[in-house]
CSV table of C-alpha atoms in Angstrom, one decimal:
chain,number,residue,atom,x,y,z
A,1,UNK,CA,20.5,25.8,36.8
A,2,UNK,CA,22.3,23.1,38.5
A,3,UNK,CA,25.7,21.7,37.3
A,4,UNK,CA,24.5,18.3,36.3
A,5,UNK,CA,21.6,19.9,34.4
A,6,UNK,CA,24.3,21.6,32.4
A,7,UNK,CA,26.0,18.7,31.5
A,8,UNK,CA,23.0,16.9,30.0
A,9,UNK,CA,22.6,19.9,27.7
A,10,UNK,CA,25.3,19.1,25.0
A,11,UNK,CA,28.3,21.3,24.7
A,12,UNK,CA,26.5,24.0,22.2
A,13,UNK,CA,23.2,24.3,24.8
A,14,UNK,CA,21.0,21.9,22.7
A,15,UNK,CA,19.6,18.9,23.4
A,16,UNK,CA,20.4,15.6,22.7
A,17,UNK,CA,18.7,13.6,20.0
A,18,UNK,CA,17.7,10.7,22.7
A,19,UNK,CA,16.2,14.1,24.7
A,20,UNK,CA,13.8,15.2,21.8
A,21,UNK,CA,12.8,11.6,21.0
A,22,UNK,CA,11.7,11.4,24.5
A,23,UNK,CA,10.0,14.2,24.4
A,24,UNK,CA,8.1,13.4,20.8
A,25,UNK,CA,7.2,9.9,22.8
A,26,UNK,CA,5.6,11.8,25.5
A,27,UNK,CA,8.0,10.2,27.9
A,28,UNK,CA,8.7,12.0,31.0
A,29,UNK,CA,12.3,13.7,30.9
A,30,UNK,CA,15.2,12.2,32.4
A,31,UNK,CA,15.7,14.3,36.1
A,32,UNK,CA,19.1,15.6,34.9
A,33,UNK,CA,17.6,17.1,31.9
A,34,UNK,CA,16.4,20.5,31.6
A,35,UNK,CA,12.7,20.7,30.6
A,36,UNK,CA,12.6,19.7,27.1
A,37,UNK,CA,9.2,21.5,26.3
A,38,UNK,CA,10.7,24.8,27.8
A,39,UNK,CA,13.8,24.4,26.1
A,40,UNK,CA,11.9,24.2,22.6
A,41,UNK,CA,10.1,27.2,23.3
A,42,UNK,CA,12.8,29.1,22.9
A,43,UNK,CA,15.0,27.5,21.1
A,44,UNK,CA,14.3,27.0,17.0
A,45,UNK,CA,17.4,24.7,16.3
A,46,UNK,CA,15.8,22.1,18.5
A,47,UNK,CA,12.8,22.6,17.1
A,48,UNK,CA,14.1,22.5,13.3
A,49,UNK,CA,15.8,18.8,15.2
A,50,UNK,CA,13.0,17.7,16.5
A,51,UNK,CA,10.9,17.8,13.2
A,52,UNK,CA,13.8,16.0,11.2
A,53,UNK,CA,13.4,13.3,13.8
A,54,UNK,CA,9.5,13.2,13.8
A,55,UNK,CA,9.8,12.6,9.9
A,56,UNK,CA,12.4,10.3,10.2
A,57,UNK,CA,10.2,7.8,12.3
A,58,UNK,CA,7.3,8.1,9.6
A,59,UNK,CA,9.5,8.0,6.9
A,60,UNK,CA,10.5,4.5,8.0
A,61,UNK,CA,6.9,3.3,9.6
A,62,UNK,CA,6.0,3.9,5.7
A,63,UNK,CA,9.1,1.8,4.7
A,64,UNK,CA,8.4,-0.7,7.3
A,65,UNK,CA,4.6,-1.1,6.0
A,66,UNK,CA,5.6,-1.1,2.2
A,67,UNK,CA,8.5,-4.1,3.2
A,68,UNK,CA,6.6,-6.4,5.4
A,69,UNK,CA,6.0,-9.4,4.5
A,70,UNK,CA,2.9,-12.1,4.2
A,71,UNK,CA,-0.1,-11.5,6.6
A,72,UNK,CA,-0.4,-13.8,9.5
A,73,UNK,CA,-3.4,-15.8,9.9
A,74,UNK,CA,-6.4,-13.9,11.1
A,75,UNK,CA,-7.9,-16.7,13.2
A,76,UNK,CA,-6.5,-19.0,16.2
A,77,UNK,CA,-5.0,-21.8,14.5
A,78,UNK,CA,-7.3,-25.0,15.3
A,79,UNK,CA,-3.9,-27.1,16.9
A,80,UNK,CA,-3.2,-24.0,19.3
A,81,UNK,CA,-7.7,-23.8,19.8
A,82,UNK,CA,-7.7,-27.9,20.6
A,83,UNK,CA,-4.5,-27.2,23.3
A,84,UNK,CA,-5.7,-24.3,25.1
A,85,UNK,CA,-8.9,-26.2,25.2
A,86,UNK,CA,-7.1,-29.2,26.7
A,87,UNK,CA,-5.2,-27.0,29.0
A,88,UNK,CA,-9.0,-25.9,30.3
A,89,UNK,CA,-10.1,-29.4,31.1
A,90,UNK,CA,-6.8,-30.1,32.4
A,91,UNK,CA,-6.6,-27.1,34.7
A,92,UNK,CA,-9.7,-28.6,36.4
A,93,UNK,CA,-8.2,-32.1,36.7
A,94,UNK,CA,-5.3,-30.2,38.4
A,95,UNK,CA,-7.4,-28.6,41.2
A,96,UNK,CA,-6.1,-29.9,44.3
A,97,UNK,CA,-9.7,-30.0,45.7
A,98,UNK,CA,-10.6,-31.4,42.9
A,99,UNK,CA,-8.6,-34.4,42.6
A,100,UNK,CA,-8.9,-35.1,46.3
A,101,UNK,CA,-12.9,-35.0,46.0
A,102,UNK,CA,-12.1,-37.7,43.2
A,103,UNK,CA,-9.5,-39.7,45.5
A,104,UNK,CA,-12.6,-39.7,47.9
A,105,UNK,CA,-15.3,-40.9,45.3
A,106,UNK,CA,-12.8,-43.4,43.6
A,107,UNK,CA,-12.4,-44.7,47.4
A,108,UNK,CA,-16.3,-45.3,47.8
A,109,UNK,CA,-16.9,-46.6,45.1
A,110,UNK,CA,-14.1,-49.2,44.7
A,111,UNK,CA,-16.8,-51.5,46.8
A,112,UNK,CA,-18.9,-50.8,44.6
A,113,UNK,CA,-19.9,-52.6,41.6
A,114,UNK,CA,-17.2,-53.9,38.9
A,115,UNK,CA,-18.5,-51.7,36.2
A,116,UNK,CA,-18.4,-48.3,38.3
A,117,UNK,CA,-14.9,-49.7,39.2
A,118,UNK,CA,-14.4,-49.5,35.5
A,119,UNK,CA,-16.0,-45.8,35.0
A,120,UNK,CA,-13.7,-44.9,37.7
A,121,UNK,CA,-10.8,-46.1,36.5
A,122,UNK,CA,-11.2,-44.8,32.9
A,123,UNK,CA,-12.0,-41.5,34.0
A,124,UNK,CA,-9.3,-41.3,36.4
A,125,UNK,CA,-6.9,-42.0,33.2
A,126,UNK,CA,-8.6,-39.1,31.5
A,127,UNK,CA,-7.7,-37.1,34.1
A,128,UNK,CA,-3.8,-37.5,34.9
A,129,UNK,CA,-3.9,-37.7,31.1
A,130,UNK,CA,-5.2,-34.5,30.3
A,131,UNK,CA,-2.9,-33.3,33.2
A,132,UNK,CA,0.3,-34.0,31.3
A,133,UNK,CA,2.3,-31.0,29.7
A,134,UNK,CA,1.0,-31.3,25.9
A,135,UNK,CA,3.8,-31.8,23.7
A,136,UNK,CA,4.6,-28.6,22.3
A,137,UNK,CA,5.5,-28.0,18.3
A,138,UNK,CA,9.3,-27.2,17.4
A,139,UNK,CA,10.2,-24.2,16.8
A,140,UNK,CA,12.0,-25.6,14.1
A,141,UNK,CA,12.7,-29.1,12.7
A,142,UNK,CA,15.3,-28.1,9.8
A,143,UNK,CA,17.5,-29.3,7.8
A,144,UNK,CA,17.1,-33.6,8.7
A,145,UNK,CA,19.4,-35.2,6.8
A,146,UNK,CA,18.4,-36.8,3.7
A,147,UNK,CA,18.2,-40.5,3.3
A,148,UNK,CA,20.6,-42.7,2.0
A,149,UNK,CA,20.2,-43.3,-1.6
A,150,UNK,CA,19.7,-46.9,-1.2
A,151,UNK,CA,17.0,-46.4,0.8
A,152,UNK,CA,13.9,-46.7,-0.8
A,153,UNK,CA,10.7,-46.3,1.5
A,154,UNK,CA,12.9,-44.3,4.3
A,155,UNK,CA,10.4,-41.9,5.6
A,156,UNK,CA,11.2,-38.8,7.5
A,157,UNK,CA,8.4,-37.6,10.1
A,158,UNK,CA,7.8,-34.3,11.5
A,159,UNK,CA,5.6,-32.3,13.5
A,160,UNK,CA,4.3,-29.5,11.0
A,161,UNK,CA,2.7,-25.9,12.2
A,162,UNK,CA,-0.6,-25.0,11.3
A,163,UNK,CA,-1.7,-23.0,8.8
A,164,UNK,CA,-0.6,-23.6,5.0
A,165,UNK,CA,2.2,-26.1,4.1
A,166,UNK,CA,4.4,-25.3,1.4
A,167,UNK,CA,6.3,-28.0,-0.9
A,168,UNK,CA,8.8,-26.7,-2.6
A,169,UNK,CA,10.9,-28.3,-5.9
A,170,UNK,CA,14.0,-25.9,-7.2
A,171,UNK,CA,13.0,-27.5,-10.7
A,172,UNK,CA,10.0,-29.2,-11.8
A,173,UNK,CA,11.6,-32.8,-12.0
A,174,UNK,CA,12.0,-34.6,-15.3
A,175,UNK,CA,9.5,-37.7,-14.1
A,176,UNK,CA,7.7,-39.1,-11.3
A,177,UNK,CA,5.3,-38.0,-9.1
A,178,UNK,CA,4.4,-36.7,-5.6
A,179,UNK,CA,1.3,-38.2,-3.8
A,180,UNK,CA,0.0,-35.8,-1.1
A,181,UNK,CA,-2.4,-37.9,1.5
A,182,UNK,CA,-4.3,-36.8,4.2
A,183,UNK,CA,-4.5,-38.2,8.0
A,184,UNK,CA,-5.8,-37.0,10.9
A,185,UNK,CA,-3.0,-37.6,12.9
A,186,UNK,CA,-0.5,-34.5,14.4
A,187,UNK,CA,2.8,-36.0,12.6
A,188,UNK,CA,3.3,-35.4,8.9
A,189,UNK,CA,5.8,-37.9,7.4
A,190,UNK,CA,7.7,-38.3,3.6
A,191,UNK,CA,8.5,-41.1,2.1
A,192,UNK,CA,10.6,-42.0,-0.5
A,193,UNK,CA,9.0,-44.2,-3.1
A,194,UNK,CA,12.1,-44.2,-5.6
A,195,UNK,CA,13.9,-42.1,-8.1
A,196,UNK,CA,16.8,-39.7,-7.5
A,197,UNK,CA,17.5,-38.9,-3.7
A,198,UNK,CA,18.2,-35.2,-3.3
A,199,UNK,CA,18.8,-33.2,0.0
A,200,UNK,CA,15.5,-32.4,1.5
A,201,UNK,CA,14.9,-29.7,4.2
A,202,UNK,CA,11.9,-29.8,6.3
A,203,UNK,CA,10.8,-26.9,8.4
A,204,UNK,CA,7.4,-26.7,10.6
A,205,UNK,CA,5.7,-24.2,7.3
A,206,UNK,CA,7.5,-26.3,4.4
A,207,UNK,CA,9.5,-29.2,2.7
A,208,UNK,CA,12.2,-27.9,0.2
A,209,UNK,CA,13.5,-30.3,-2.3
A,210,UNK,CA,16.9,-29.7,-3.8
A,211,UNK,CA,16.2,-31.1,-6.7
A,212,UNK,CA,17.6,-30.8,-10.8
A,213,UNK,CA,15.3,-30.7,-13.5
A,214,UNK,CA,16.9,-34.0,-14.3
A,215,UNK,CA,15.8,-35.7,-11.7
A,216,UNK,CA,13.3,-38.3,-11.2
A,217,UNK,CA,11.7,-38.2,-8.3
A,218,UNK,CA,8.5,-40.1,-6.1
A,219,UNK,CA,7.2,-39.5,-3.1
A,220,UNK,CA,4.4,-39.3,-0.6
A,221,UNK,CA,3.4,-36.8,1.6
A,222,UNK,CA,1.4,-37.3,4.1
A,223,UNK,CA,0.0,-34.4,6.3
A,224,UNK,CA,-2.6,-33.5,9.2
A,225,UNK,CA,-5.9,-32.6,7.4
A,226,UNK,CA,-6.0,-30.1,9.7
A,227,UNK,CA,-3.8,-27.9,7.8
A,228,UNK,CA,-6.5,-27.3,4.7
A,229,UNK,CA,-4.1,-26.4,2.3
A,230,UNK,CA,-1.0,-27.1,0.7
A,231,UNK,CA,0.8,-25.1,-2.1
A,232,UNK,CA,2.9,-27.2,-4.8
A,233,UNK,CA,5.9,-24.8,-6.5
A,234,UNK,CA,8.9,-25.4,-8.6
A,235,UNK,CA,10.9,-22.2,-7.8
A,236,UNK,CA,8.1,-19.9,-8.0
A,237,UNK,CA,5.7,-21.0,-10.3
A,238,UNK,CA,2.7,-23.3,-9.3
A,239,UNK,CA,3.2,-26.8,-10.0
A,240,UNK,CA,-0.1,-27.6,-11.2
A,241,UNK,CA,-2.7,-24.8,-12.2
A,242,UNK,CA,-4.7,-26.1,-9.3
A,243,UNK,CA,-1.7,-24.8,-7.2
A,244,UNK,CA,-3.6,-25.6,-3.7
A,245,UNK,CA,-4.0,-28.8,-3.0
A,246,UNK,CA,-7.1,-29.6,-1.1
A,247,UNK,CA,-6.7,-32.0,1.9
A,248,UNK,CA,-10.3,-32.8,2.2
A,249,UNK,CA,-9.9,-35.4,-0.6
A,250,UNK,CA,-8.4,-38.9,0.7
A,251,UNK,CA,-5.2,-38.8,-1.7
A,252,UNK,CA,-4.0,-37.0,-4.7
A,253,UNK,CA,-1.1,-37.3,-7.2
A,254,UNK,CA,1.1,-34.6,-9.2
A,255,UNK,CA,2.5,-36.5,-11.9
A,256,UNK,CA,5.4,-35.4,-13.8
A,257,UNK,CA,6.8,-35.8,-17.0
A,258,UNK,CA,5.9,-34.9,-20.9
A,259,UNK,CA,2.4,-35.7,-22.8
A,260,UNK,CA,0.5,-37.4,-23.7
A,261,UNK,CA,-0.5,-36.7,-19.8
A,262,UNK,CA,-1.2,-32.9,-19.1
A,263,UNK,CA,2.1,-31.9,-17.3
A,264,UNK,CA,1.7,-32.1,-13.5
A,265,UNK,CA,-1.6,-32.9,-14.0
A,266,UNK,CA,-3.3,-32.7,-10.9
A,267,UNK,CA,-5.6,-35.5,-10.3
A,268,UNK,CA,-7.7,-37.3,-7.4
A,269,UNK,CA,-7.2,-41.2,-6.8
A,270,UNK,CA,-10.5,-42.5,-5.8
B,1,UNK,CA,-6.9,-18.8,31.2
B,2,UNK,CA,-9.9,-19.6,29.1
B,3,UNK,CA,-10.5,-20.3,25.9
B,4,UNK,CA,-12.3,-17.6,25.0
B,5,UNK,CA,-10.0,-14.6,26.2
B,6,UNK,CA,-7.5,-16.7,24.7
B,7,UNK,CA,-9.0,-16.1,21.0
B,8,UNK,CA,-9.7,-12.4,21.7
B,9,UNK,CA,-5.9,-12.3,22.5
B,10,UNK,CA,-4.9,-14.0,19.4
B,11,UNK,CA,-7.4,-12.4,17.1
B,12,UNK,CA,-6.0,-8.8,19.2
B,13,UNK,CA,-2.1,-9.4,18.8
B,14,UNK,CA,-0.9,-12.3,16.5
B,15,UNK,CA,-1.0,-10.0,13.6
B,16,UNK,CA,1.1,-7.1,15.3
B,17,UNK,CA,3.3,-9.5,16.9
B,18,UNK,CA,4.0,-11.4,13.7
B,19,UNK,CA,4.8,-8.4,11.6
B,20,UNK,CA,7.0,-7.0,14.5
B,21,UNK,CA,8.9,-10.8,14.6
B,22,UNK,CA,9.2,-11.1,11.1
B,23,UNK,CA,11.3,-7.3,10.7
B,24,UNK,CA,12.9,-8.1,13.7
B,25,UNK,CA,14.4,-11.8,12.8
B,26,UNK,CA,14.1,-10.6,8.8
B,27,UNK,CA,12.5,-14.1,7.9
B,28,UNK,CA,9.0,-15.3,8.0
B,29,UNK,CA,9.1,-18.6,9.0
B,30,UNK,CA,11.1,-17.8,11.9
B,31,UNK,CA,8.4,-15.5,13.5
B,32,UNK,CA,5.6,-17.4,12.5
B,33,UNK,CA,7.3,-20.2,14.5
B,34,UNK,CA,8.2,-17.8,17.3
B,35,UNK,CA,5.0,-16.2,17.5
B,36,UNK,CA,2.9,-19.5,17.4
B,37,UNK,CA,5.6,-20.9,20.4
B,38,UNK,CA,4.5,-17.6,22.7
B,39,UNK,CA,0.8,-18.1,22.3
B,40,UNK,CA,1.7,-22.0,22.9
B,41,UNK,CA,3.4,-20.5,26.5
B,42,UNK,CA,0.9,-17.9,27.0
B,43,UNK,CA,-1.3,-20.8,27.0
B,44,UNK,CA,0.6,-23.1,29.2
B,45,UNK,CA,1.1,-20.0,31.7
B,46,UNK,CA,4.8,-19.8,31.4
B,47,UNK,CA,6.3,-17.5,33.4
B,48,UNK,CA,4.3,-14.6,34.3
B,49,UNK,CA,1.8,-14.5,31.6
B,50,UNK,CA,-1.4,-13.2,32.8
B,51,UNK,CA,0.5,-11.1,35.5
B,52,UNK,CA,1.7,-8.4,33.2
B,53,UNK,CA,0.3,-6.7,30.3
B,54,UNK,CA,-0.7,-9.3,28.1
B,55,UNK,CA,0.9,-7.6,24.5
B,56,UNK,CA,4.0,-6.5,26.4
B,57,UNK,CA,4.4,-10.5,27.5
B,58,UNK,CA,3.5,-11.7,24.1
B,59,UNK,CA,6.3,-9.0,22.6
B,60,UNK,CA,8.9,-10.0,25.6
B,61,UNK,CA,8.2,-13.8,24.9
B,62,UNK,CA,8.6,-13.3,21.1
B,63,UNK,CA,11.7,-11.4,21.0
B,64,UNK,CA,13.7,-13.7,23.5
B,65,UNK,CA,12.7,-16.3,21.3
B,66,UNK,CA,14.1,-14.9,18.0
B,67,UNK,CA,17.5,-13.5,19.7
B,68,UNK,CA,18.2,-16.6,21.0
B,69,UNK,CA,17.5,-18.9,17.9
B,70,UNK,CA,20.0,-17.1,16.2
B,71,UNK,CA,21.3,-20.0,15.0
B,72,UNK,CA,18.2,-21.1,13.2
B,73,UNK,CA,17.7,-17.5,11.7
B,74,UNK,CA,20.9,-18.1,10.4
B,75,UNK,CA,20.6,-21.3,8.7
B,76,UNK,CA,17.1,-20.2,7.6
B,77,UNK,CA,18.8,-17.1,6.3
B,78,UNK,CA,20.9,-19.2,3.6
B,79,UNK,CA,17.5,-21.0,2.6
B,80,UNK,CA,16.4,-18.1,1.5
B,81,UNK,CA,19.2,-17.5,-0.3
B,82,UNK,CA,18.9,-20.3,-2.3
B,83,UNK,CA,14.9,-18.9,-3.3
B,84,UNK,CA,15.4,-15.0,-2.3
B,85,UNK,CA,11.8,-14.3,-4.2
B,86,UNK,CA,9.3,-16.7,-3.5
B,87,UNK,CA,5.6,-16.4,-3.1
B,88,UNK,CA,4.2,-15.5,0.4
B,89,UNK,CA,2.4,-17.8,1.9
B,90,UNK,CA,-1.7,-17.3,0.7
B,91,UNK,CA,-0.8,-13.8,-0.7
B,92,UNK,CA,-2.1,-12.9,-4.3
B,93,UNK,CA,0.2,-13.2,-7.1
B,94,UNK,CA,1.7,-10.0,-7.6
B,95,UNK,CA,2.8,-8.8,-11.2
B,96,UNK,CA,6.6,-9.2,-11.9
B,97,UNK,CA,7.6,-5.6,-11.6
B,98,UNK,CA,6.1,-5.0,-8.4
B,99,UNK,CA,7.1,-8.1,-7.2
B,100,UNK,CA,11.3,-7.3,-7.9
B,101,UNK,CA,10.4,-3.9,-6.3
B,102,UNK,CA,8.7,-5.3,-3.2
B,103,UNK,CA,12.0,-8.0,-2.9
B,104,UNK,CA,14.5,-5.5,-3.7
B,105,UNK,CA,12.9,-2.9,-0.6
B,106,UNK,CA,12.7,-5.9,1.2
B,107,UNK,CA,16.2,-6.8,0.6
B,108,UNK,CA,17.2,-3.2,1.5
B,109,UNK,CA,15.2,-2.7,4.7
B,110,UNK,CA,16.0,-6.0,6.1
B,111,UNK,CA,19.7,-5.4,5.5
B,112,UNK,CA,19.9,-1.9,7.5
B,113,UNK,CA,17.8,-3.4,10.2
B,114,UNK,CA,20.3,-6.5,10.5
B,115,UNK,CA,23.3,-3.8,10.7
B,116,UNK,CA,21.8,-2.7,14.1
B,117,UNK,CA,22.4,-4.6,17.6
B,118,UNK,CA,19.6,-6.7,18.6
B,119,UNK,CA,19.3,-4.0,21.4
B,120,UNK,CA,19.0,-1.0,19.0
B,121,UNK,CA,16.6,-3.3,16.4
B,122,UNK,CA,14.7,-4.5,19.2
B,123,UNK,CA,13.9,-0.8,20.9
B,124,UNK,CA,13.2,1.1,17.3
B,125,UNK,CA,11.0,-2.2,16.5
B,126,UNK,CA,9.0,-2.3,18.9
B,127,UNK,CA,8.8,2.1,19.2
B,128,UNK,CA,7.5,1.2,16.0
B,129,UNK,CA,4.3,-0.9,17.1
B,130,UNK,CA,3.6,2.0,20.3
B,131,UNK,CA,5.4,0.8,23.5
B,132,UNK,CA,6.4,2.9,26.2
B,133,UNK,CA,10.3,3.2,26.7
B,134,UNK,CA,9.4,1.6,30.1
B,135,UNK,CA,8.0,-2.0,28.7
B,136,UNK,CA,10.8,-1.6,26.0
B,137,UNK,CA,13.5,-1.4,28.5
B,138,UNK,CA,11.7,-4.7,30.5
B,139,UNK,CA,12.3,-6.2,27.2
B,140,UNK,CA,15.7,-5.5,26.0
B,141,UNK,CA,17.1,-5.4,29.5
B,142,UNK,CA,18.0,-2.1,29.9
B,143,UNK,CA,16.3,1.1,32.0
B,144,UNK,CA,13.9,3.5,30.9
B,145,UNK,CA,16.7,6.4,31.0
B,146,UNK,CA,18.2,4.7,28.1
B,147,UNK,CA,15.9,3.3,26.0
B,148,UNK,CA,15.8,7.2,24.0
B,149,UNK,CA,19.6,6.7,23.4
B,150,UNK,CA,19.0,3.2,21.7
B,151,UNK,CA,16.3,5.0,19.5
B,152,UNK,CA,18.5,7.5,18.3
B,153,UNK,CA,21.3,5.6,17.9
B,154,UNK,CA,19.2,3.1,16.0
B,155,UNK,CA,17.3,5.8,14.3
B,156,UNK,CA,21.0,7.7,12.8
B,157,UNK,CA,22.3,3.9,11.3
B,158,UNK,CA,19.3,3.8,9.4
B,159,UNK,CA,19.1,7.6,8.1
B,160,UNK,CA,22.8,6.8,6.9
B,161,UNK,CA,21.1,3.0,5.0
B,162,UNK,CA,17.6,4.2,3.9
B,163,UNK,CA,16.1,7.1,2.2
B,164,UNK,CA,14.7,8.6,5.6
B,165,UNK,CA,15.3,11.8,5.3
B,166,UNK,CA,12.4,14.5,3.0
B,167,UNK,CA,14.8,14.8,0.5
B,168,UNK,CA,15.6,11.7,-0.2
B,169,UNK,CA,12.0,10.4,-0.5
């Protein structure tokens, strides 16, 4: 056996844990290491090793599994469906044949008459449109800086994920309310409508309110309708029993406060 | 690429890659954003997507993107702080006791996985979802020779944090 096969063997002629993991990944063994199958053929305190290792690695895939968290989505988001979509269309915009065979036909037909002129142009916008990087969604868009007390109607705007949308109180405020609209634009904004001003943080998946249960608070919400559904929680607990609020309906209003209105009832503005 | 091997990728690999990101960066939102930015490249042909192994690029892609937001793990970190318990996203209510369970495991795994270097947690992670030591070591920067080493170093912090071993189970 050469020398440097000796010295991968540890000092007591077994191998190394790295060794027997390689050899329970069915990796090929390091050229300076004696035959790892060999060597366990023969050797039982390897073997015994080997097995504490092997059950190891399933003992923590099975604590892995039984700590994971939430399960992703199961279908392409439709934001990241509508980009790689654009991305298609803008690919072929991009051909270099392509674009010259459109130089050529926007050259013939600039003689032509003013309303092909005006096809032309349009599409040629659509093109070197399409061709621009889309802009991409931030990784992360927290903590903005809350508004200044004063300033009633200060909105903050961000660019939310897709998928649900969480809203977050630490307490269910004392009074006011929180109107959640829909829009079929990218951006989601809040806006302060009044009340008590306390630190918001806004991620892409959620807007946290920092809120007391003293507070009084109002805003509006207003997010992609693309996003289907939005959870309402103070601390834990649901908000409102219908704890999703559905986007598909134009605008609709958590009040809060004591009876005679239901608590946080939940109710659509027509 | 089009649209269509696109969605066979996602439907393929988001779910692996976003349980991988979220025990690697130990917060949800962080690998839901990081997984959602590496489809967004995979899209926009960053790099050399479509070149390698598509899962291996995804994984690659993901992981740089956690290690290197550290900061916003961080700062995410002491958000969840503030609501260590709440309610997965679209996941049904779970009664109270298995619910402080599931948290406190949580709490515990997360914590020994965190004591690790992002070169340990990275190699044992992804050994974890079936990669070869040789995409592992493309991914952590190292070479194939010692991506065994990081798994057994990895592997021994974690037998000394979490009930690992037979008789402990």
């Amino acid at each position: 056996m050469p020398s440097d096969i000796l010295e991968r063997v540890v000092a007591d002629g077994h191998l190394e844990d790295a060794d027997l993991l390689r050899h329970l990944d069915a990796e090929p063994a390091l050229p300076q290491v004696v035959d790892a199958a060999a060597h366990l053929r023969g050797c039982g305190t390897c073997v015994a090793r080997a097995e504490v290792l092997r059950r190891r690695r399933l003992a923590l895939a099975r604590l892995l599994a039984d700590s994971d968290a939430e399960a992703a989505p199961l279908s392409v988001p439709k934001a990241m469906l509508s980009r790689a979509r654009a991305r298609e269309r803008a690919r072929w915009y991009a051909s270099p044949t392509l674009r010259a065979a459109a130089v050529l036909l926007v050259a013939g037909t600039l003689a032509a008459q003013p309303a092909v002129r005006r096809w032309a142009g349009a599409q040629w916008e659509r093109a070197t449109t399409l061709a621009r990087p889309a802009r991409r969604a931030p990784v992360s868009v927290a903590p903005l800086a809350p508004a200044p007390a004063s300033a009633i109607g200060a909105v903050l705007s961000f660019e939310p994920a897709s998928g649900p949308f969480i809203i977050r109180f630490d307490e269910l405020p004392a009074a006011g309310s929180l109107t959640i609209a829909s829009d079929t634009g990218a951006l989601a904004t809040v806006e302060r409508l009044g009340g008590d001003n306390p630190e918001l943080l806004v991620t892409a998946h959620a807007l946290h309110v920092r809120n007391t249960a003293g507070d009084t608070l109002r805003y509006r919400v207003r997010l992609p309708r693309a996003m289907a559904r939005v959870y309402v929680r103070s601390g834990d607990a649901p908000v409102a029993s219908d704890r999703v609020v559905d986007l598909s309906e134009r605008e609709q209003r958590i009040d809060f406060g004591p009876p005679p209105k239901a608590n946080s009832a939940l109710r659509t503005i027509p | 690429m089009n649209v269509a091997r696109f969605t066979r990728l996602f439907e393929d690999h988001h779910a692996s890659l976003f349980r991988y990101l979220t025990r690697l960066s130990g917060d949800s939102d962080v690998a839901a954003d990081a997984a959602q930015e590496a489809f967004v490249r995979m899209i926009e042909g960053h790099g050399r997507a479509g070149a390698i192994e598509p899962r291996a690029w995804l994984f690659t892609v993901g992981t740089r993107l956690v290690l290197e937001g550290g900061r916003t793990v961080t700062r995410r970190a002491r958000l969840l702080d503030v609501a260590p318990d709440r309610a997965p996203l679209g996941e049904a209510p779970m009664d109270a006791h298995a619910r402080v369970e599931r948290e406190e495991r949580r709490r515990v795994v997360s914590t020994a996985l965190a004591a690790l270097s992002d070169k340990e947690r990275t190699a044992l992670l992804m050994q974890q979802e079936g990669f070869a030591h040789r995409e592992i070591a493309d991914t952590v920067g190292t070479t194939t020779g010692s991506v065994g080493t990081l798994l057994a170093r990895a592997l021994e912090k974690l037998a000394a944090a979490l009930p690992l071993d037979a008789d402990q189970l």
